[in-house]
Amino acid sequence: RSAARTGRRRAGTRLRTLQYRAALARPVDPHLAVFSAYWNRGVACNPAAVAARLAELAPSIHPVWVVTAQGAALLPPGTDHVVPGTRRYWEVLARAKYLVNNVNFPDAVVKRPGTVHVQTHHGTPLKRMGVDQLPYPAAAHGLDFQALLERVDKWDYSVSANSHTTRMWQRAYPSHHISLDHGYPRNDVYYTAGAAEVRAARARLGIAPGRRAVLYAPTHRDYEAGWTPRLDLASLAESLGEETILLVRAHYFYDGAASSLGDLRRTGRVVDVSSYEPVEELCLAADALVTDYSSIMFDYANLNRPIVIHADDWETYRTTRGVYFDLTAEAPGPVARTQAELTEILTTDAWHDERATKARAAFRRRFCEYDDGHAAERVVRRVFLGEDERTLPPVLPIEARTPAPSPEEATAS
């Protein structure tokens, strides 16, 4: 039976290869765009924001999402999608003029003449990426760098949120792609959302008016096998008091790893939001962010709300993963090296005092450089409508931007 199953799999692979080759012989469809995010997890991140704006500005282009069979059930109603490995999956990849992803499409995908591949990425890099991981084997995990460069060579465009990111992508992913210094489309909502959206986001999470919501969103460690909570959440929740709710989001690499928070959830003081989507809604709902080295800090900074860094293992992380700058010296707010320090910051004014505000302002000037609420529009007009970059909406100066109101402001209004 095992041999028979193996034979059927091989036969299926050969058949799909033949079907893909046949589809490659057909003309490219100029009205077809394929989108994917986070290894086919669903409609999310920068690709989702681009697709939404595309529907408004270029409705003649039909989007098809690549989504796993498990994720398909969670798609918004009416979302055209394909499941990886199916016949239609290979057909749309072969014929679509536009391929948009925040990671990479499979190596087998052929870059056809006349097609356009857009790499949106999914964060501003603090940690080393791409070929910059060569000196860090713990982070690379056996990454095939030759295959990586071949995938990168298919990119036509690479989306960037700031000049730091542009430089790092050019260094980490060397190729002839054009950098779209337009901002991250997923961050548009931080400028387009109003008080009603902020209140609605908090209501969906069960956050009562007047309570402080702190989003705790740590990243993964390459030197660890799984997700290990770096804080005693029960103790932290107790120290912060009944008026503070902890929204705890484990990194998506560790689906279901935060289930141990069940007992704390029942108290209403800690809410496990590891599976909550979209993450942008969590940010809108939160009064403050606590993170370590996650790229969420760069996105959240657009809201101009307090950010606290918990860097208990900075030296180990820096040594094993490699970083592009010293976060502890250029942080968006106060830095805690222990839980005791974090607790003190959050139970005093240190999390939002004048010093924290100045640090955040410097961080925003550097890393929110192109994010102004119009990133998706610029990407769609440049890539799908072929407009000259000089005719696109200019990036607003940071002092001219108005972020979504804070929860306190939204409640008052």
CSV table of C-alpha atoms in Angstrom, one decimal:
chain,number,residue,atom,x,y,z
A,1,ARG,CA,0.0,0.0,0.0
A,2,SER,CA,2.9,2.3,0.8
A,3,ALA,CA,4.4,1.7,-2.6
A,4,ALA,CA,1.1,2.3,-4.3
A,5,ARG,CA,0.6,5.6,-2.5
A,6,THR,CA,4.2,6.7,-3.5
A,7,GLY,CA,3.4,5.7,-7.1
A,8,ARG,CA,0.2,7.7,-7.1
A,9,ARG,CA,2.0,10.8,-5.7
A,10,ARG,CA,4.7,10.6,-8.3
A,11,ALA,CA,2.2,10.2,-11.1
A,12,GLY,CA,0.2,13.1,-9.7
A,13,THR,CA,3.4,15.2,-9.7
A,14,ARG,CA,4.2,14.3,-13.3
A,15,LEU,CA,0.7,15.1,-14.3
A,16,ARG,CA,0.7,18.5,-12.6
A,17,THR,CA,4.1,19.3,-14.2
A,18,LEU,CA,2.7,18.5,-17.6
A,19,GLN,CA,-0.4,20.7,-16.9
A,20,TYR,CA,1.8,23.5,-15.8
A,21,ARG,CA,3.9,23.3,-18.9
A,22,ALA,CA,0.8,23.3,-21.1
A,23,ALA,CA,-0.5,26.4,-19.3
A,24,LEU,CA,2.8,28.1,-19.8
A,25,ALA,CA,2.3,27.7,-23.5
A,26,ARG,CA,-0.9,29.8,-23.4
A,27,PRO,CA,-0.9,33.6,-23.5
A,28,VAL,CA,-0.4,35.6,-20.3
A,29,ASP,CA,-3.7,37.0,-19.1
A,30,PRO,CA,-3.2,40.7,-18.6
A,31,HIS,CA,-6.3,40.9,-16.3
A,32,LEU,CA,-5.2,38.2,-13.9
A,33,ALA,CA,-3.4,38.7,-10.6
A,34,VAL,CA,-2.3,36.1,-8.1
A,35,PHE,CA,-1.9,37.1,-4.4
A,36,SER,CA,-0.4,35.2,-1.5
A,37,ALA,CA,0.7,36.0,2.0
A,38,TYR,CA,2.7,34.2,4.8
A,39,TRP,CA,3.1,30.9,3.0
A,40,ASN,CA,-0.5,30.8,1.8
A,41,ARG,CA,-2.1,31.5,5.2
A,42,GLY,CA,-4.9,33.7,3.9
A,43,VAL,CA,-5.8,37.3,2.9
A,44,ALA,CA,-3.4,39.3,5.0
A,45,CYS,CA,-0.6,41.9,5.2
A,46,ASN,CA,0.6,44.1,2.4
A,47,PRO,CA,-0.8,41.9,-0.4
A,48,ALA,CA,-4.3,42.2,1.2
A,49,ALA,CA,-4.0,46.0,1.3
A,50,VAL,CA,-2.8,46.1,-2.3
A,51,ALA,CA,-5.7,43.8,-3.4
A,52,ALA,CA,-8.3,46.0,-1.7
A,53,ARG,CA,-7.0,49.1,-3.4
A,54,LEU,CA,-6.7,47.3,-6.7
A,55,ALA,CA,-10.4,46.5,-6.6
A,56,GLU,CA,-11.2,50.2,-6.3
A,57,LEU,CA,-8.7,51.6,-8.9
A,58,ALA,CA,-8.5,48.7,-11.4
A,59,PRO,CA,-11.6,46.5,-11.1
A,60,SER,CA,-10.9,44.9,-14.5
A,61,ILE,CA,-8.0,43.0,-12.9
A,62,HIS,CA,-9.2,39.8,-11.3
A,63,PRO,CA,-7.5,38.7,-8.1
A,64,VAL,CA,-7.0,35.0,-7.1
A,65,TRP,CA,-5.6,34.2,-3.7
A,66,VAL,CA,-3.4,31.1,-3.0
A,67,VAL,CA,-4.6,29.7,0.3
A,68,THR,CA,-4.2,26.3,2.0
A,69,ALA,CA,-7.2,24.0,2.3
A,70,GLN,CA,-7.3,24.7,6.0
A,71,GLY,CA,-7.3,28.5,5.5
A,72,ALA,CA,-9.8,28.5,2.7
A,73,ALA,CA,-12.7,28.2,5.2
A,74,LEU,CA,-11.7,31.5,6.8
A,75,LEU,CA,-11.7,33.5,3.7
A,76,PRO,CA,-14.0,36.5,3.2
A,77,PRO,CA,-17.1,35.5,1.3
A,78,GLY,CA,-16.7,35.6,-2.5
A,79,THR,CA,-12.9,35.4,-2.4
A,80,ASP,CA,-11.6,33.6,-5.5
A,81,HIS,CA,-8.9,31.3,-4.4
A,82,VAL,CA,-6.8,28.2,-5.3
A,83,VAL,CA,-5.3,25.5,-3.1
A,84,PRO,CA,-1.6,24.8,-3.6
A,85,GLY,CA,-0.9,21.8,-5.8
A,86,THR,CA,-4.2,21.7,-7.6
A,87,ARG,CA,-4.6,22.0,-11.4
A,88,ARG,CA,-6.0,25.5,-11.3
A,89,TYR,CA,-3.3,26.6,-8.9
A,90,TRP,CA,-0.6,25.9,-11.5
A,91,GLU,CA,-2.8,27.3,-14.3
A,92,VAL,CA,-3.2,30.7,-12.6
A,93,LEU,CA,0.5,30.9,-11.7
A,94,ALA,CA,1.3,30.1,-15.3
A,95,ARG,CA,-1.0,32.7,-16.9
A,96,ALA,CA,-1.2,35.6,-14.4
A,97,LYS,CA,0.4,38.8,-15.5
A,98,TYR,CA,0.8,39.9,-11.8
A,99,LEU,CA,2.2,37.8,-8.9
A,100,VAL,CA,2.1,39.5,-5.5
A,101,ASN,CA,3.5,37.9,-2.4
A,102,ASN,CA,5.0,39.0,1.0
A,103,VAL,CA,7.3,35.9,0.9
A,104,ASN,CA,8.3,34.0,-2.2
A,105,PHE,CA,6.4,31.8,-4.7
A,106,PRO,CA,7.7,28.2,-5.2
A,107,ASP,CA,11.0,27.7,-7.0
A,108,ALA,CA,9.1,25.9,-9.8
A,109,VAL,CA,7.2,29.1,-10.8
A,110,VAL,CA,8.6,30.4,-14.1
A,111,LYS,CA,9.1,34.1,-14.6
A,112,ARG,CA,7.5,34.6,-18.0
A,113,PRO,CA,8.2,37.6,-20.3
A,114,GLY,CA,5.6,40.3,-19.7
A,115,THR,CA,4.7,39.2,-16.2
A,116,VAL,CA,5.3,41.3,-13.1
A,117,HIS,CA,6.4,39.9,-9.8
A,118,VAL,CA,5.9,42.2,-6.7
A,119,GLN,CA,7.6,41.4,-3.4
A,120,THR,CA,5.8,43.4,-0.7
A,121,HIS,CA,7.8,41.9,2.3
A,122,HIS,CA,6.2,41.7,5.7
A,123,GLY,CA,8.2,44.0,8.0
A,124,THR,CA,11.0,46.5,8.5
A,125,PRO,CA,14.3,44.5,9.1
A,126,LEU,CA,16.0,44.6,12.5
A,127,LYS,CA,17.3,41.1,12.1
A,128,ARG,CA,19.6,40.0,9.3
A,129,MET,CA,17.8,38.7,6.2
A,130,GLY,CA,18.6,37.1,2.9
A,131,VAL,CA,22.2,36.6,2.1
A,132,ASP,CA,23.1,38.6,5.2
A,133,GLN,CA,22.3,35.4,7.1
A,134,LEU,CA,25.3,33.6,5.7
A,135,PRO,CA,27.4,34.2,8.9
A,136,TYR,CA,24.5,33.1,11.1
A,137,PRO,CA,23.8,29.4,10.6
A,138,ALA,CA,21.5,29.3,13.6
A,139,ALA,CA,19.2,31.7,11.7
A,140,ALA,CA,19.7,30.3,8.2
A,141,HIS,CA,18.7,26.8,9.2
A,142,GLY,CA,20.2,25.3,6.0
A,143,LEU,CA,18.8,27.9,3.7
A,144,ASP,CA,19.7,27.3,0.1
A,145,PHE,CA,21.2,30.7,-0.8
A,146,GLN,CA,21.6,29.9,-4.5
A,147,ALA,CA,17.9,29.0,-4.7
A,148,LEU,CA,17.1,32.2,-2.8
A,149,LEU,CA,19.0,34.3,-5.3
A,150,GLU,CA,17.2,32.6,-8.2
A,151,ARG,CA,13.9,33.5,-6.5
A,152,VAL,CA,14.9,37.0,-5.9
A,153,ASP,CA,16.0,37.4,-9.5
A,154,LYS,CA,12.3,37.0,-10.5
A,155,TRP,CA,11.3,40.2,-8.6
A,156,ASP,CA,10.4,43.2,-10.6
A,157,TYR,CA,9.5,45.4,-7.6
A,158,SER,CA,10.3,45.4,-3.9
A,159,VAL,CA,8.1,47.5,-1.6
A,160,SER,CA,9.8,49.5,1.1
A,161,ALA,CA,8.5,51.6,4.1
A,162,ASN,CA,11.7,53.6,4.7
A,163,SER,CA,15.2,54.3,3.3
A,164,HIS,CA,16.7,51.9,5.9
A,165,THR,CA,14.6,49.1,4.6
A,166,THR,CA,15.4,50.0,1.0
A,167,ARG,CA,19.1,49.8,1.7
A,168,MET,CA,18.8,46.5,3.6
A,169,TRP,CA,16.7,44.8,0.9
A,170,GLN,CA,19.2,45.8,-1.8
A,171,ARG,CA,22.0,44.4,0.3
A,172,ALA,CA,20.1,41.2,1.5
A,173,TYR,CA,18.4,40.5,-1.8
A,174,PRO,CA,20.8,41.6,-4.6
A,175,SER,CA,19.1,41.7,-8.0
A,176,HIS,CA,17.8,44.2,-10.6
A,177,HIS,CA,14.4,44.8,-9.0
A,178,ILE,CA,13.0,48.3,-8.6
A,179,SER,CA,12.5,49.6,-5.1
A,180,LEU,CA,9.0,51.0,-4.5
A,181,ASP,CA,9.7,53.6,-1.8
A,182,HIS,CA,6.0,54.1,-1.3
A,183,GLY,CA,5.4,52.8,2.3
A,184,TYR,CA,3.8,49.5,3.5
A,185,PRO,CA,0.2,49.2,2.2
A,186,ARG,CA,-0.8,47.4,5.4
A,187,ASN,CA,0.1,50.5,7.4
A,188,ASP,CA,-2.4,52.7,5.6
A,189,VAL,CA,-5.1,51.8,8.1
A,190,TYR,CA,-3.2,53.6,10.8
A,191,TYR,CA,-3.9,56.8,9.1
A,192,THR,CA,-7.3,56.1,7.5
A,193,ALA,CA,-9.1,54.6,10.6
A,194,GLY,CA,-11.1,57.0,12.7
A,195,ALA,CA,-12.6,57.0,16.2
A,196,ALA,CA,-15.4,54.6,15.2
A,197,GLU,CA,-12.9,52.0,13.9
A,198,VAL,CA,-10.8,52.2,17.1
A,199,ARG,CA,-13.9,51.8,19.3
A,200,ALA,CA,-15.2,48.9,17.2
A,201,ALA,CA,-11.8,47.1,17.4
A,202,ARG,CA,-11.8,47.4,21.1
A,203,ALA,CA,-15.4,46.3,21.4
A,204,ARG,CA,-14.7,43.1,19.4
A,205,LEU,CA,-11.9,42.3,21.9
A,206,GLY,CA,-14.1,43.0,24.9
A,207,ILE,CA,-12.1,46.0,26.1
A,208,ALA,CA,-14.3,48.2,28.1
A,209,PRO,CA,-14.0,52.0,27.8
A,210,GLY,CA,-11.5,53.4,30.3
A,211,ARG,CA,-9.4,50.3,30.6
A,212,ARG,CA,-5.8,50.2,29.3
A,213,ALA,CA,-5.0,47.6,26.7
A,214,VAL,CA,-1.3,46.6,26.4
A,215,LEU,CA,-0.5,44.5,23.3
A,216,TYR,CA,2.4,42.1,24.1
A,217,ALA,CA,3.8,40.7,20.8
A,218,PRO,CA,7.2,38.9,21.1
A,219,THR,CA,9.0,37.5,18.1
A,220,HIS,CA,10.5,34.0,17.7
A,221,ARG,CA,14.0,33.0,18.6
A,222,ASP,CA,16.1,31.0,16.1
A,223,TYR,CA,18.0,29.5,19.0
A,224,GLU,CA,14.9,28.0,20.6
A,225,ALA,CA,12.9,25.0,19.4
A,226,GLY,CA,9.5,26.4,20.4
A,227,TRP,CA,7.8,29.4,21.9
A,228,THR,CA,8.8,29.9,25.5
A,229,PRO,CA,7.0,32.8,27.4
A,230,ARG,CA,9.6,35.2,28.4
A,231,LEU,CA,7.4,36.8,31.0
A,232,ASP,CA,5.4,35.6,34.0
A,233,LEU,CA,2.1,36.9,32.6
A,234,ALA,CA,0.1,36.1,35.7
A,235,SER,CA,2.5,38.1,37.8
A,236,LEU,CA,2.6,41.0,35.3
A,237,ALA,CA,-1.2,41.1,35.0
A,238,GLU,CA,-1.5,41.2,38.8
A,239,SER,CA,1.1,44.1,39.0
A,240,LEU,CA,-0.6,46.1,36.3
A,241,GLY,CA,-4.0,46.0,38.1
A,242,GLU,CA,-7.6,45.3,37.1
A,243,GLU,CA,-7.8,48.3,34.8
A,244,THR,CA,-5.1,46.9,32.4
A,245,ILE,CA,-5.7,44.1,29.9
A,246,LEU,CA,-2.8,42.2,28.4
A,247,LEU,CA,-3.4,41.2,24.7
A,248,VAL,CA,-0.9,38.4,24.2
A,249,ARG,CA,0.1,37.5,20.6
A,250,ALA,CA,2.6,34.7,20.1
A,251,HIS,CA,4.5,34.7,16.8
A,252,TYR,CA,2.7,33.1,13.9
A,253,PHE,CA,5.5,30.5,13.6
A,254,TYR,CA,4.1,29.0,16.8
A,255,ASP,CA,0.4,28.4,16.0
A,256,GLY,CA,-1.5,27.3,19.1
A,257,ALA,CA,1.5,27.7,21.4
A,258,ALA,CA,-0.2,30.2,23.6
A,259,SER,CA,-2.9,27.8,24.6
A,260,SER,CA,-1.3,27.6,28.1
A,261,LEU,CA,-2.8,31.1,28.7
A,262,GLY,CA,-6.3,29.5,29.1
A,263,ASP,CA,-6.5,30.0,32.9
A,264,LEU,CA,-5.5,33.6,32.7
A,265,ARG,CA,-8.0,34.2,29.9
A,266,ARG,CA,-10.8,33.3,32.2
A,267,THR,CA,-9.9,36.2,34.5
A,268,GLY,CA,-10.5,38.7,31.7
A,269,ARG,CA,-7.1,40.2,32.5
A,270,VAL,CA,-5.1,38.4,29.8
A,271,VAL,CA,-6.5,37.8,26.3
A,272,ASP,CA,-4.8,35.3,23.9
A,273,VAL,CA,-4.9,37.0,20.5
A,274,SER,CA,-2.4,34.8,18.8
A,275,SER,CA,-4.9,33.7,16.2
A,276,TYR,CA,-6.6,37.1,15.9
A,277,GLU,CA,-6.6,38.6,12.4
A,278,PRO,CA,-5.9,41.2,11.2
A,279,VAL,CA,-3.0,42.2,13.5
A,280,GLU,CA,-3.6,45.8,12.4
A,281,GLU,CA,-6.9,45.8,14.3
A,282,LEU,CA,-5.1,44.7,17.5
A,283,CYS,CA,-2.7,47.6,17.1
A,284,LEU,CA,-5.7,50.0,16.7
A,285,ALA,CA,-7.2,48.7,19.9
A,286,ALA,CA,-4.1,48.9,22.0
A,287,ASP,CA,-3.1,51.8,24.1
A,288,ALA,CA,0.6,50.7,24.1
A,289,LEU,CA,2.8,48.0,22.7
A,290,VAL,CA,5.3,45.8,24.5
A,291,THR,CA,7.6,43.8,22.2
A,292,ASP,CA,11.1,42.6,21.9
A,293,TYR,CA,12.6,42.4,18.4
A,294,SER,CA,9.4,42.0,16.3
A,295,SER,CA,8.9,44.2,13.3
A,296,ILE,CA,5.5,45.1,14.7
A,297,MET,CA,7.2,47.9,16.5
A,298,PHE,CA,7.9,49.7,13.2
A,299,ASP,CA,4.3,49.4,12.1
A,300,TYR,CA,2.8,50.4,15.5
A,301,ALA,CA,5.0,53.5,15.6
A,302,ASN,CA,2.8,55.0,12.9
A,303,LEU,CA,0.1,55.3,15.5
A,304,ASN,CA,2.4,57.5,17.6
A,305,ARG,CA,1.4,55.5,20.8
A,306,PRO,CA,3.8,54.3,23.5
A,307,ILE,CA,6.1,51.4,22.8
A,308,VAL,CA,8.2,49.5,25.4
A,309,ILE,CA,11.0,47.1,24.5
A,310,HIS,CA,11.6,44.0,26.6
A,311,ALA,CA,15.1,42.9,25.6
A,312,ASP,CA,16.0,40.3,28.2
A,313,ASP,CA,18.1,38.3,25.8
A,314,TRP,CA,19.4,41.0,23.5
A,315,GLU,CA,23.0,39.8,23.5
A,316,THR,CA,22.0,36.2,22.6
A,317,TYR,CA,19.6,37.3,20.0
A,318,ARG,CA,22.1,39.7,18.4
A,319,THR,CA,24.8,37.0,18.3
A,320,THR,CA,22.7,34.1,17.0
A,321,ARG,CA,20.4,36.0,14.5
A,322,GLY,CA,22.4,39.1,13.6
A,323,VAL,CA,20.9,42.6,13.5
A,324,TYR,CA,21.2,45.7,11.5
A,325,PHE,CA,21.4,48.2,14.3
A,326,ASP,CA,21.5,48.3,18.1
A,327,LEU,CA,17.9,48.4,19.2
A,328,THR,CA,18.8,49.1,22.8
A,329,ALA,CA,20.5,52.3,21.8
A,330,GLU,CA,17.9,53.4,19.2
A,331,ALA,CA,14.7,52.1,20.7
A,332,PRO,CA,11.2,53.7,20.1
A,333,GLY,CA,10.7,54.0,23.9
A,334,PRO,CA,12.0,52.7,27.2
A,335,VAL,CA,14.0,49.5,27.3
A,336,ALA,CA,13.5,46.9,30.0
A,337,ARG,CA,16.1,44.1,30.5
A,338,THR,CA,14.1,42.2,33.2
A,339,GLN,CA,10.5,41.7,34.1
A,340,ALA,CA,11.0,43.9,37.2
A,341,GLU,CA,12.1,46.7,35.0
A,342,LEU,CA,9.2,46.2,32.6
A,343,THR,CA,6.7,46.2,35.5
A,344,GLU,CA,8.2,49.4,36.9
A,345,ILE,CA,8.0,51.1,33.4
A,346,LEU,CA,4.3,50.1,33.0
A,347,THR,CA,3.3,51.0,36.5
A,348,THR,CA,4.8,54.5,36.5
A,349,ASP,CA,4.8,57.3,33.9
A,350,ALA,CA,8.0,56.0,32.2
A,351,TRP,CA,6.0,54.2,29.4
A,352,HIS,CA,4.6,57.6,28.2
A,353,ASP,CA,6.7,60.3,29.7
A,354,GLU,CA,8.6,63.0,27.9
A,355,ARG,CA,11.7,60.9,27.4
A,356,ALA,CA,9.6,58.1,25.9
A,357,THR,CA,7.9,60.6,23.6
A,358,LYS,CA,11.2,62.0,22.3
A,359,ALA,CA,12.6,58.5,21.6
A,360,ARG,CA,9.4,57.6,19.7
A,361,ALA,CA,9.5,60.8,17.6
A,362,ALA,CA,13.1,60.0,16.5
A,363,PHE,CA,12.1,56.4,15.7
A,364,ARG,CA,9.1,57.5,13.7
A,365,ARG,CA,11.1,59.9,11.6
A,366,ARG,CA,13.5,57.1,10.7
A,367,PHE,CA,11.2,54.2,10.2
A,368,CYS,CA,7.8,55.6,9.3
A,369,GLU,CA,9.4,57.6,6.5
A,370,TYR,CA,7.0,56.6,3.6
A,371,ASP,CA,3.9,55.5,5.5
A,372,ASP,CA,1.2,58.2,5.3
A,373,GLY,CA,-2.0,56.3,4.4
A,374,HIS,CA,-1.5,56.3,0.6
A,375,ALA,CA,1.0,53.5,0.2
A,376,ALA,CA,-1.4,51.0,-1.4
A,377,GLU,CA,-2.6,53.6,-3.9
A,378,ARG,CA,0.9,54.4,-4.9
A,379,VAL,CA,1.8,50.7,-5.4
A,380,VAL,CA,-1.4,50.1,-7.5
A,381,ARG,CA,-0.9,53.1,-9.7
A,382,ARG,CA,2.7,52.4,-10.3
A,383,VAL,CA,2.5,48.6,-10.8
A,384,PHE,CA,-0.9,47.9,-12.2
A,385,LEU,CA,-1.8,51.2,-13.9
A,386,GLY,CA,1.7,51.9,-15.1
A,387,GLU,CA,1.7,55.5,-13.9
A,388,ASP,CA,4.9,57.4,-13.8
A,389,GLU,CA,6.4,57.7,-10.3
A,390,ARG,CA,6.4,61.4,-10.6
A,391,THR,CA,2.6,61.5,-11.0
A,392,LEU,CA,1.9,59.5,-7.9
A,393,PRO,CA,0.5,61.0,-4.7
A,394,PRO,CA,3.6,62.5,-2.9
A,395,VAL,CA,4.5,61.2,0.6
A,396,LEU,CA,3.2,63.6,3.2
A,397,PRO,CA,5.7,65.1,5.6
A,398,ILE,CA,5.5,63.3,9.0
A,399,GLU,CA,4.3,66.4,10.7
A,400,ALA,CA,1.4,66.7,8.3
A,401,ARG,CA,0.1,63.2,9.0
A,402,THR,CA,-2.8,62.4,11.4
A,403,PRO,CA,-2.7,58.9,12.8
A,404,ALA,CA,-5.8,57.2,14.0
A,405,PRO,CA,-7.0,58.5,17.4
A,406,SER,CA,-5.8,56.8,20.5
A,407,PRO,CA,-8.4,54.7,22.4
A,408,GLU,CA,-8.7,57.6,25.0
A,409,GLU,CA,-9.4,60.1,22.2
A,410,ALA,CA,-11.8,57.7,20.4
A,411,THR,CA,-13.7,57.2,23.6
A,412,ALA,CA,-13.9,60.9,24.3
A,413,SER,CA,-15.2,61.6,20.8
